Amino acid sequence: MEAQQAKRLRVPKGSVRIVRGHKSKDKRVGIDGISLKMTLDRLCKYSK
């Protein structure tokens, strides 16, 4: 299941908005207008 989520996050950077910096507390990722709640640990894994 995690593999599927990783594939889902691999899309053109233009359509993905990852909240970072002082807004990292929000823990929200916007993909094509859909906001998903994910743990920051997962985000770090997939972004590398």
Short mmCIF file of C-alpha atoms in Angstrom, two decimals:
data_model
loop_
_atom_site.label_atom_id
_atom_site.label_comp_id
_atom_site.label_asym_id
_atom_site.label_seq_id
_atom_site.Cartn_x
_atom_site.Cartn_y
_atom_site.Cartn_z
CA MET A 1 0.00 0.00 0.00
CA GLU A 2 2.84 2.40 0.78
CA ALA A 3 4.27 1.70 -2.66
CA GLN A 4 1.01 2.85 -4.24
CA GLN A 5 1.08 6.05 -2.19
CA ALA A 6 4.65 6.67 -3.28
CA LYS A 7 3.68 6.28 -6.94
CA ARG A 8 0.74 8.60 -6.40
CA LEU A 9 3.02 11.32 -5.09
CA ARG A 10 5.33 11.02 -8.11
CA VAL A 11 3.70 13.57 -10.39
CA PRO A 12 4.96 16.76 -12.07
CA LYS A 13 6.15 19.22 -9.43
CA GLY A 14 3.81 21.84 -10.87
CA SER A 15 0.75 19.94 -9.70
CA VAL A 16 2.07 19.07 -6.26
CA ARG A 17 2.22 21.51 -3.41
CA ILE A 18 4.06 20.34 -0.32
CA VAL A 19 3.67 22.51 2.75
CA ARG A 20 7.11 23.25 4.19
CA GLY A 21 8.87 25.59 6.58
CA HIS A 22 6.85 27.40 9.21
CA LYS A 23 3.67 25.87 7.80
CA SER A 24 4.94 22.31 8.27
CA LYS A 25 2.57 21.99 11.23
CA ASP A 26 -0.27 21.88 8.71
CA LYS A 27 0.88 18.48 7.41
CA ARG A 28 -1.10 18.89 4.21
CA VAL A 29 -0.16 17.97 0.67
CA GLY A 30 -2.20 19.35 -2.19
CA ILE A 31 -2.27 17.18 -5.30
CA ASP A 32 -4.47 18.56 -8.09
CA GLY A 33 -6.68 20.32 -5.56
CA ILE A 34 -6.96 17.26 -3.32
CA SER A 35 -5.46 17.73 0.12
CA LEU A 36 -4.15 14.63 1.85
CA LYS A 37 -3.13 14.36 5.45
CA MET A 38 0.19 12.56 5.72
CA THR A 39 2.87 12.29 8.32
CA LEU A 40 5.93 14.44 7.75
CA ASP A 41 8.06 11.30 7.98
CA ARG A 42 6.35 9.82 4.93
CA LEU A 43 6.75 13.09 3.04
CA CYS A 44 10.46 13.12 3.76
CA LYS A 45 10.77 9.53 2.54
CA TYR A 46 8.98 10.14 -0.75
CA SER A 47 10.60 13.50 -1.48
CA LYS A 48 14.11 12.01 -1.40
#
